[in-house]
Amino acid sequence: MMFDVKGNLKQVLAKLPQGVRLVAISKYHPNEYIEAAYEEGQRIFGESHEQELRQKVETLPKDIEWHFIGHLQTNKVKYIAPYITMIEAVDSLKLLREIDKQAAKNERVIDVLLELHIAEEETKYGLTPDACRQLLSEGQWRELTHVRICGLMMMASYVEDEQQIRNEFRIAKNLFDELKDRYFADAPWFKERSWGMSHDYPIAVEEGSTMVRVGTSIFGPRVY
Ligand SMILES: *Cc1c(COP(=O)(O)O)cnc(C)c1O
């Protein structure tokens, strides 16, 4: 039976203040779920697997803005470069360079976010705050004219402790402000703070998120 996608979407949107955008995370969910959200006016969707995304892009409406939210291997960039609206989880100069190269081939500029790793969970992905500072201070990214760094993305720890989640969002917000001052004061596009998922987006919004990535609360549990 189909989840009440439209009702759920409305409930999530009702909790978002003006200026906070919703990326509906549709990974592992069928086209009919995405179409239901689309009929309600949702246009930004997020996916984390290149092949799944490719199939959806081919069959779903062309005015959907797709965000790539998962770990992206450099050899997959060429497949999404022609159409992707935003690549949210960039965590190395190598990946940034490849996005720049493929964007240039497609004669476009691709918007990206730098992925932070602040949560306590061990993961190979994401930049620690210091690694993020270092990447920007080294300056090679300035030569990449076909990528536009639009802000930061992060996932808080998956814990019950609300204070811990809140603190992690605050660390991310403080780093955003620091980087904005230091590197992007003259870059109005550096404005996105992508944090907040189904279990923590109301907290994320209180802590300065501009973009929440919500899947389960809209589409129900994923069947892997
Ligand atoms: C899957 C995913 C989400 C959505 O998670 P939900 O708990 O289903 O809302 C958000 N961000 C990233 C990076 C994800 O991989």
Short mmCIF file of C-alpha atoms and ligand atoms in Angstrom, two decimals:
data_model
loop_
_atom_site.label_atom_id
_atom_site.label_comp_id
_atom_site.label_asym_id
_atom_site.label_seq_id
_atom_site.Cartn_x
_atom_site.Cartn_y
_atom_site.Cartn_z
CA MET A 1 0.00 0.00 0.00
CA MET A 2 1.21 3.44 -0.82
CA PHE A 3 2.29 5.65 2.01
CA ASP A 4 0.36 8.91 2.37
CA VAL A 5 3.13 10.80 0.63
CA LYS A 6 1.08 13.93 0.01
CA GLY A 7 -0.16 14.19 3.59
CA ASN A 8 3.29 13.57 5.00
CA LEU A 9 4.87 16.10 2.68
CA LYS A 10 2.40 18.75 3.80
CA GLN A 11 3.17 18.02 7.44
CA VAL A 12 6.90 18.37 6.91
CA LEU A 13 6.52 21.59 4.89
CA ALA A 14 4.29 23.04 7.61
CA LYS A 15 7.19 22.74 10.04
CA LEU A 16 9.66 24.60 7.83
CA PRO A 17 9.98 28.35 8.28
CA GLN A 18 10.20 30.56 5.23
CA GLY A 19 13.61 30.41 3.66
CA VAL A 20 14.25 26.77 4.54
CA ARG A 21 14.02 24.51 1.52
CA LEU A 22 13.09 20.86 1.49
CA VAL A 23 15.12 18.28 -0.38
CA ALA A 24 12.84 15.24 -0.52
CA ILE A 25 15.12 12.22 -0.24
CA SER A 26 13.65 9.65 -2.59
CA LYS A 27 16.42 7.02 -2.68
CA TYR A 28 15.05 3.45 -2.82
CA HIS A 29 11.52 4.76 -3.36
CA PRO A 30 9.59 4.14 -6.58
CA ASN A 31 8.65 6.76 -9.16
CA GLU A 32 5.00 6.82 -8.08
CA TYR A 33 6.06 8.16 -4.67
CA ILE A 34 8.10 10.91 -6.29
CA GLU A 35 5.22 11.71 -8.65
CA ALA A 36 2.86 12.08 -5.68
CA ALA A 37 5.19 14.61 -4.05
CA TYR A 38 5.67 16.32 -7.40
CA GLU A 39 1.90 16.73 -7.76
CA GLU A 40 1.95 18.57 -4.44
CA GLY A 41 4.48 21.00 -5.88
CA GLN A 42 7.73 19.49 -4.57
CA ARG A 43 10.53 20.00 -7.10
CA ILE A 44 13.79 19.25 -5.27
CA PHE A 45 14.64 15.58 -4.77
CA GLY A 46 17.76 13.91 -3.44
CA GLU A 47 19.30 10.59 -4.45
CA SER A 48 22.45 8.82 -3.42
CA HIS A 49 23.10 6.21 -6.13
CA GLU A 50 24.06 7.16 -9.64
CA GLN A 51 22.33 4.29 -11.46
CA GLU A 52 19.08 4.63 -9.58
CA LEU A 53 19.15 8.37 -10.18
CA ARG A 54 19.81 7.89 -13.89
CA GLN A 55 16.73 5.69 -14.27
CA LYS A 56 14.56 8.17 -12.41
CA VAL A 57 15.84 11.14 -14.39
CA GLU A 58 14.94 9.41 -17.65
CA THR A 59 11.32 8.83 -16.71
CA LEU A 60 10.33 11.65 -14.34
CA PRO A 61 9.44 15.30 -15.16
CA LYS A 62 12.28 17.39 -16.51
CA ASP A 63 11.80 20.32 -14.16
CA ILE A 64 12.81 18.29 -11.11
CA GLU A 65 16.00 19.59 -9.49
CA TRP A 66 18.12 16.63 -8.47
CA HIS A 67 20.60 16.79 -5.61
CA PHE A 68 23.21 14.09 -5.27
CA ILE A 69 23.48 13.50 -1.53
CA GLY A 70 25.57 10.34 -1.22
CA HIS A 71 29.23 9.56 -1.45
CA LEU A 72 30.23 10.15 -5.06
CA GLN A 73 33.05 8.23 -6.66
CA THR A 74 35.12 10.31 -9.07
CA ASN A 75 34.45 7.86 -11.91
CA LYS A 76 30.68 8.47 -11.59
CA VAL A 77 30.83 12.26 -11.86
CA LYS A 78 30.68 12.19 -15.66
CA TYR A 79 27.29 10.49 -15.62
CA ILE A 80 25.54 13.07 -13.47
CA ALA A 81 27.41 16.18 -14.66
CA PRO A 82 25.02 16.93 -17.57
CA TYR A 83 21.98 17.45 -15.38
CA ILE A 84 22.66 17.46 -11.63
CA THR A 85 21.54 20.62 -9.81
CA MET A 86 23.69 20.23 -6.72
CA ILE A 87 26.29 17.77 -5.46
CA GLU A 88 25.96 17.92 -1.69
CA ALA A 89 28.69 15.72 -0.35
CA VAL A 90 32.04 16.90 -1.66
CA ASP A 91 34.84 15.96 0.69
CA SER A 92 38.08 16.18 -1.30
CA LEU A 93 39.91 18.42 -3.71
CA LYS A 94 40.18 15.44 -6.05
CA LEU A 95 36.40 15.16 -6.30
CA LEU A 96 36.06 18.91 -6.65
CA ARG A 97 38.53 18.87 -9.56
CA GLU A 98 36.68 16.08 -11.32
CA ILE A 99 33.35 17.88 -10.94
CA ASP A 100 34.98 21.00 -12.39
CA LYS A 101 36.34 19.04 -15.34
CA GLN A 102 33.05 17.34 -16.16
CA ALA A 103 31.07 20.54 -15.67
CA ALA A 104 33.39 22.30 -18.14
CA LYS A 105 32.84 19.52 -20.68
CA ASN A 106 29.12 20.11 -20.33
CA GLU A 107 29.59 23.87 -20.52
CA ARG A 108 27.98 24.45 -17.17
CA VAL A 109 28.77 25.39 -13.59
CA ILE A 110 27.82 22.85 -10.93
CA ASP A 111 26.80 23.90 -7.44
CA VAL A 112 28.35 21.89 -4.63
CA LEU A 113 28.42 21.74 -0.85
CA LEU A 114 31.38 20.67 1.25
CA GLU A 115 30.50 17.73 3.50
CA LEU A 116 31.55 18.06 7.11
CA HIS A 117 32.20 15.23 9.48
CA ILE A 118 31.33 16.28 13.01
CA ALA A 119 29.26 13.34 14.24
CA GLU A 120 30.78 10.83 16.61
CA GLU A 121 30.18 7.90 14.27
CA GLU A 122 33.19 6.59 12.43
CA THR A 123 32.97 7.19 8.71
CA LYS A 124 35.40 7.51 5.88
CA TYR A 125 33.45 10.40 4.44
CA GLY A 126 33.30 14.08 5.16
CA LEU A 127 35.87 16.69 6.13
CA THR A 128 36.65 17.43 9.74
CA PRO A 129 36.39 21.16 10.46
CA ASP A 130 40.19 21.41 10.31
CA ALA A 131 40.40 19.50 7.04
CA CYS A 132 37.75 21.80 5.63
CA ARG A 133 39.69 24.88 6.73
CA GLN A 134 42.82 23.44 5.19
CA LEU A 135 41.20 22.64 1.86
CA LEU A 136 40.01 26.22 1.56
CA SER A 137 43.21 27.82 2.83
CA GLU A 138 45.31 25.96 0.26
CA GLY A 139 43.41 27.86 -2.38
CA GLN A 140 43.50 25.52 -5.42
CA TRP A 141 39.72 25.48 -5.42
CA ARG A 142 39.82 29.07 -6.63
CA GLU A 143 41.09 27.89 -10.01
CA LEU A 144 38.04 25.71 -10.53
CA THR A 145 35.76 27.97 -12.49
CA HIS A 146 33.07 25.38 -13.23
CA VAL A 147 32.18 24.56 -9.63
CA ARG A 148 30.53 26.92 -7.23
CA ILE A 149 30.88 26.17 -3.52
CA CYS A 150 27.48 27.09 -2.09
CA GLY A 151 27.87 26.09 1.55
CA LEU A 152 28.16 23.14 3.90
CA MET A 153 26.37 19.84 4.41
CA MET A 154 26.49 17.56 7.43
CA MET A 155 24.74 14.74 9.26
CA ALA A 156 24.45 14.87 13.04
CA SER A 157 25.09 11.80 15.17
CA TYR A 158 22.24 9.32 15.20
CA VAL A 159 21.54 9.55 18.92
CA GLU A 160 18.65 10.29 21.28
CA ASP A 161 20.51 13.07 23.06
CA GLU A 162 19.00 16.22 21.63
CA GLN A 163 21.67 18.44 23.16
CA GLN A 164 24.40 16.54 21.39
CA ILE A 165 22.62 16.87 18.05
CA ARG A 166 22.10 20.57 18.70
CA ASN A 167 25.78 21.05 19.57
CA GLU A 168 26.86 19.39 16.34
CA PHE A 169 24.62 21.66 14.30
CA ARG A 170 26.09 24.63 16.18
CA ILE A 171 29.64 23.58 15.38
CA ALA A 172 28.64 23.40 11.72
CA LYS A 173 26.92 26.80 11.82
CA ASN A 174 29.94 28.42 13.50
CA LEU A 175 32.25 26.96 10.89
CA PHE A 176 29.94 28.18 8.15
CA ASP A 177 30.11 31.72 9.57
CA GLU A 178 33.90 31.55 9.85
CA LEU A 179 34.35 30.36 6.26
CA LYS A 180 31.83 32.84 4.96
CA ASP A 181 33.83 35.67 6.55
CA ARG A 182 37.19 34.38 5.47
CA TYR A 183 36.58 33.11 1.93
CA PHE A 184 33.08 33.86 0.72
CA ALA A 185 32.19 37.32 1.97
CA ASP A 186 31.79 38.45 -1.64
CA ALA A 187 30.04 35.27 -2.78
CA PRO A 188 26.29 35.60 -2.27
CA TRP A 189 25.81 32.00 -3.43
CA PHE A 190 27.70 30.71 -0.36
CA LYS A 191 24.58 30.58 1.78
CA GLU A 192 23.45 26.97 2.19
CA ARG A 193 23.55 24.98 5.40
CA SER A 194 22.24 21.53 4.55
CA TRP A 195 21.40 19.82 7.81
CA GLY A 196 18.41 18.04 9.24
CA MET A 197 16.97 14.60 8.40
CA SER A 198 13.72 12.91 9.42
CA HIS A 199 14.68 12.44 13.06
CA ASP A 200 16.30 15.81 13.65
CA TYR A 201 15.15 18.39 11.12
CA PRO A 202 13.08 20.45 13.61
CA ILE A 203 16.27 20.90 15.67
CA ALA A 204 18.31 21.61 12.54
CA VAL A 205 15.92 24.37 11.55
CA GLU A 206 16.30 25.97 14.99
CA GLU A 207 20.06 25.78 14.51
CA GLY A 208 20.23 27.63 11.23
CA SER A 209 19.64 25.04 8.52
CA THR A 210 18.63 26.45 5.15
CA MET A 211 18.01 23.10 3.52
CA VAL A 212 16.68 19.95 5.18
CA ARG A 213 17.05 16.50 3.63
CA VAL A 214 14.02 14.47 4.65
CA GLY A 215 13.19 11.00 3.35
CA THR A 216 11.50 8.62 5.78
CA SER A 217 9.07 11.17 7.22
CA ILE A 218 7.67 11.72 3.74
CA PHE A 219 8.02 8.41 1.93
CA GLY A 220 8.08 5.92 4.79
CA PRO A 221 10.74 3.33 5.54
CA ARG A 222 13.06 2.40 2.71
CA VAL A 223 13.07 -1.16 1.39
CA TYR A 224 16.68 -1.94 0.54
C1 LIG B 1 19.13 8.95 3.34
C2 LIG B 1 19.68 10.28 3.65
C3 LIG B 1 18.86 11.31 4.19
C4 LIG B 1 17.40 11.11 4.56
O1 LIG B 1 17.29 10.38 5.74
P1 LIG B 1 15.86 10.14 6.45
O2 LIG B 1 16.23 9.69 7.79
O3 LIG B 1 15.16 9.09 5.65
O4 LIG B 1 15.14 11.43 6.44
C5 LIG B 1 19.44 12.56 4.38
N1 LIG B 1 20.75 12.80 4.08
C6 LIG B 1 21.55 11.85 3.59
C7 LIG B 1 22.96 12.18 3.31
C8 LIG B 1 21.05 10.56 3.37
O5 LIG B 1 21.87 9.63 2.87
#
